């Protein structure tokens, strides 16, 4: 259905895409560090679902529509920036409450699986650059002599599955790192505050990017 010889180049390209710092990686690393592997896994599943949705949207031409209507991409970008800023403010608030609590033992409030999946889903979908990237990147690997939509769907799902695998590995790594920071370096109580600032920085970067 498509040229299998392009797969080595395709996987090489998406490898560097997945490991590059971005909102998804920051979200997964932060929650894995503070809440453990399962939290990072649920977020990774949310990002994977978002990737599937974006693949379908690109196959049906929404990516091209966003290129033709920049105001649509701008609206999605601003929503994404507000969402990241909201997450950052929540983490800073949590850090403040934990560090000014009179309780002897500080606990991180648990999040439900559905809540974490929705966070990963929205964090990815509300970044228009992800959808625009899908619409510009995937067509480079298709064979025009075969149905384009099915090829885009297959390549998009391969990308999403590869990203899911890598994000799970990141979640495992950062969950172990979180235990080191919390138990040995005694920095666990300040991680939410630091990551909150990072999220606000990402929101600012997204809102001001062209």
Short mmCIF file of C-alpha atoms in Angstrom, two decimals:
data_model
loop_
_atom_site.label_atom_id
_atom_site.label_comp_id
_atom_site.label_asym_id
_atom_site.label_seq_id
_atom_site.Cartn_x
_atom_site.Cartn_y
_atom_site.Cartn_z
CA UNK A 1 0.00 0.00 0.00
CA UNK A 2 2.99 2.27 0.53
CA UNK A 3 6.69 1.97 -0.13
CA UNK A 4 8.18 -0.09 2.72
CA UNK A 5 11.64 1.20 1.87
CA UNK A 6 10.77 4.58 3.41
CA UNK A 7 10.12 3.06 6.85
CA UNK A 8 13.75 3.25 8.10
CA UNK A 9 13.85 6.97 7.29
CA UNK A 10 10.35 7.42 8.72
CA UNK A 11 11.22 5.79 12.06
CA UNK A 12 14.53 7.65 12.26
CA UNK A 13 12.71 10.95 11.82
CA UNK A 14 9.98 10.23 14.36
CA UNK A 15 12.55 9.02 16.89
CA UNK A 16 14.11 12.47 17.04
CA UNK A 17 10.63 13.99 17.01
CA UNK A 18 9.49 11.99 20.05
CA UNK A 19 12.60 12.60 22.19
CA UNK A 20 12.67 16.36 21.52
CA UNK A 21 11.41 18.44 24.49
CA UNK A 22 7.83 19.62 24.17
CA UNK A 23 4.56 19.96 26.11
CA UNK A 24 3.81 16.22 25.98
CA UNK A 25 7.22 15.20 27.30
CA UNK A 26 7.13 17.85 30.03
CA UNK A 27 3.66 16.73 31.12
CA UNK A 28 4.61 13.04 31.22
CA UNK A 29 7.93 13.65 32.96
CA UNK A 30 6.39 15.94 35.58
CA UNK A 31 3.55 13.64 36.56
CA UNK A 32 5.77 10.55 36.44
CA UNK A 33 8.30 12.26 38.71
CA UNK A 34 5.73 13.34 41.29
CA UNK A 35 3.02 10.67 40.96
CA UNK A 36 4.77 7.58 39.62
CA UNK A 37 4.82 5.39 36.54
CA UNK A 38 1.07 4.72 36.38
CA UNK A 39 0.32 8.44 36.10
CA UNK A 40 2.82 8.78 33.25
CA UNK A 41 1.34 5.71 31.57
CA UNK A 42 -2.19 7.15 31.66
CA UNK A 43 -0.95 10.43 30.21
CA UNK A 44 0.88 8.51 27.47
CA UNK A 45 -2.35 6.72 26.58
CA UNK A 46 -4.09 10.10 26.33
CA UNK A 47 -1.37 11.39 23.98
CA UNK A 48 -1.73 8.20 21.91
CA UNK A 49 -5.49 8.71 21.55
CA UNK A 50 -4.84 12.32 20.51
CA UNK A 51 -2.40 11.05 17.87
CA UNK A 52 -5.09 8.76 16.47
CA UNK A 53 -7.57 11.63 16.33
CA UNK A 54 -5.05 13.89 14.60
CA UNK A 55 -4.27 11.16 12.09
CA UNK A 56 -7.96 10.94 11.17
CA UNK A 57 -8.23 14.74 10.96
CA UNK A 58 -5.24 14.94 8.62
CA UNK A 59 -6.61 12.09 6.49
CA UNK A 60 -9.83 14.10 6.08
CA UNK A 61 -8.03 17.35 5.32
CA UNK A 62 -8.31 19.42 8.52
CA UNK A 63 -4.56 20.10 8.49
CA UNK A 64 -4.88 21.74 5.08
CA UNK A 65 -7.89 23.72 6.35
CA UNK A 66 -5.82 25.09 9.25
CA UNK A 67 -3.13 26.17 6.80
CA UNK A 68 -5.77 27.96 4.71
CA UNK A 69 -7.41 29.56 7.80
CA UNK A 70 -4.64 30.78 10.11
CA UNK A 71 -7.24 32.21 12.51
CA UNK A 72 -8.37 28.66 13.32
CA UNK A 73 -4.82 27.62 14.20
CA UNK A 74 -4.43 30.79 16.27
CA UNK A 75 -7.58 30.04 18.25
CA UNK A 76 -6.46 26.49 19.00
CA UNK A 77 -2.99 27.74 19.94
CA UNK A 78 -4.37 30.25 22.43
CA UNK A 79 -6.63 27.61 23.98
CA UNK A 80 -3.63 25.32 24.33
CA UNK A 81 -1.57 28.08 25.95
CA UNK A 82 -4.37 28.81 28.44
CA UNK A 83 -4.60 25.12 29.27
CA UNK A 84 -0.86 24.84 29.91
CA UNK A 85 -0.94 27.99 32.04
CA UNK A 86 -3.87 26.57 34.02
CA UNK A 87 -1.94 23.36 34.68
CA UNK A 88 1.09 25.40 35.74
CA UNK A 89 -0.93 27.53 38.15
CA UNK A 90 -2.50 24.41 39.66
CA UNK A 91 0.93 22.87 40.27
CA UNK A 92 2.23 26.08 41.87
CA UNK A 93 -0.88 26.23 44.05
CA UNK A 94 -0.33 22.60 45.08
CA UNK A 95 3.31 23.37 45.90
CA UNK A 96 2.31 26.40 47.97
CA UNK A 97 -0.32 24.49 49.92
CA UNK A 98 2.04 21.58 50.59
CA UNK A 99 4.82 23.83 51.81
CA UNK A 100 2.54 25.87 54.06
CA UNK A 101 0.61 22.96 55.45
CA UNK A 102 0.74 22.25 59.17
CA UNK A 103 0.37 18.56 58.48
CA UNK A 104 3.36 16.44 59.35
CA UNK A 105 3.08 14.27 56.26
CA UNK A 106 2.56 15.88 52.87
CA UNK A 107 0.73 13.97 50.19
CA UNK A 108 0.19 14.57 46.49
CA UNK A 109 -3.50 14.49 45.68
CA UNK A 110 -4.25 11.42 43.54
CA UNK A 111 -5.71 11.78 40.05
CA UNK A 112 -8.12 9.31 38.46
CA UNK A 113 -7.08 7.34 35.40
CA UNK A 114 -9.70 9.07 33.27
CA UNK A 115 -8.55 12.49 34.48
CA UNK A 116 -4.95 11.74 33.56
CA UNK A 117 -5.88 10.34 30.15
CA UNK A 118 -7.93 13.46 29.42
CA UNK A 119 -4.97 15.65 30.45
CA UNK A 120 -2.69 13.89 27.98
CA UNK A 121 -5.37 14.04 25.28
CA UNK A 122 -6.09 17.75 25.68
CA UNK A 123 -2.43 18.69 26.10
CA UNK A 124 -1.72 17.25 22.66
CA UNK A 125 -4.90 18.24 20.82
CA UNK A 126 -4.72 21.87 21.96
CA UNK A 127 -1.31 22.30 20.37
CA UNK A 128 -2.03 23.16 16.69
CA UNK A 129 1.62 22.60 15.80
CA UNK A 130 1.10 18.88 16.35
CA UNK A 131 -1.75 18.72 13.84
CA UNK A 132 0.08 20.93 11.35
CA UNK A 133 3.14 18.73 11.71
CA UNK A 134 1.07 15.62 10.95
CA UNK A 135 -0.37 17.29 7.85
CA UNK A 136 3.06 18.35 6.56
CA UNK A 137 5.15 15.36 7.67
CA UNK A 138 3.07 12.29 6.82
CA UNK A 139 2.42 13.10 3.11
CA UNK A 140 6.18 13.01 2.49
CA UNK A 141 6.10 9.22 2.90
CA UNK A 142 3.05 8.31 0.83
CA UNK A 143 2.82 6.70 -2.59
CA UNK A 144 0.53 8.79 -4.79
CA UNK A 145 -0.39 5.74 -6.90
CA UNK A 146 -2.36 4.30 -3.95
CA UNK A 147 -5.21 5.70 -1.80
CA UNK A 148 -3.72 8.58 0.17
CA UNK A 149 -6.06 8.60 3.16
CA UNK A 150 -5.35 4.98 4.12
CA UNK A 151 -1.58 5.53 3.83
CA UNK A 152 -1.79 8.61 6.06
CA UNK A 153 -3.84 6.64 8.59
CA UNK A 154 -1.33 3.75 8.70
CA UNK A 155 1.70 6.05 8.97
CA UNK A 156 -0.01 8.21 11.59
CA UNK A 157 -0.85 5.19 13.73
CA UNK A 158 2.71 3.88 13.40
CA UNK A 159 3.95 7.26 14.61
CA UNK A 160 1.47 7.25 17.51
CA UNK A 161 2.38 3.69 18.55
CA UNK A 162 6.08 4.51 18.45
CA UNK A 163 5.45 7.66 20.52
CA UNK A 164 3.42 5.61 23.01
CA UNK A 165 6.32 3.17 23.46
CA UNK A 166 8.85 5.96 23.96
CA UNK A 167 6.57 7.89 26.32
CA UNK A 168 6.13 4.76 28.46
CA UNK A 169 9.91 4.48 28.70
CA UNK A 170 10.11 8.16 29.68
CA UNK A 171 7.44 7.57 32.32
CA UNK A 172 9.44 4.67 33.74
CA UNK A 173 12.66 6.67 33.80
CA UNK A 174 11.16 9.77 35.41
CA UNK A 175 9.21 7.77 37.98
CA UNK A 176 12.50 6.26 39.15
CA UNK A 177 14.12 9.69 39.06
CA UNK A 178 11.29 11.02 41.19
CA UNK A 179 12.00 8.45 43.88
CA UNK A 180 15.64 9.51 43.93
CA UNK A 181 14.76 13.19 44.19
CA UNK A 182 12.19 12.55 46.86
CA UNK A 183 14.10 10.09 49.02
CA UNK A 184 17.76 11.06 48.61
CA UNK A 185 17.89 14.69 47.58
CA UNK A 186 14.79 15.74 49.53
CA UNK A 187 13.57 17.88 46.63
CA UNK A 188 10.23 16.15 46.19
CA UNK A 189 8.21 18.83 47.98
CA UNK A 190 9.50 21.50 45.58
CA UNK A 191 9.02 19.64 42.29
CA UNK A 192 5.43 20.82 41.77
CA UNK A 193 6.52 24.46 42.08
CA UNK A 194 9.41 24.07 39.64
CA UNK A 195 7.29 22.19 37.11
CA UNK A 196 4.50 24.73 37.48
CA UNK A 197 6.92 27.43 36.38
CA UNK A 198 7.99 25.26 33.45
CA UNK A 199 4.38 24.85 32.34
CA UNK A 200 3.77 28.59 32.49
CA UNK A 201 6.93 29.07 30.43
CA UNK A 202 5.67 26.57 27.85
CA UNK A 203 2.31 28.36 27.76
CA UNK A 204 4.06 31.66 27.10
CA UNK A 205 6.21 30.10 24.41
CA UNK A 206 3.20 28.53 22.70
CA UNK A 207 1.14 31.73 22.84
CA UNK A 208 3.95 33.87 21.40
CA UNK A 209 5.22 31.41 18.79
CA UNK A 210 4.58 32.03 15.11
#
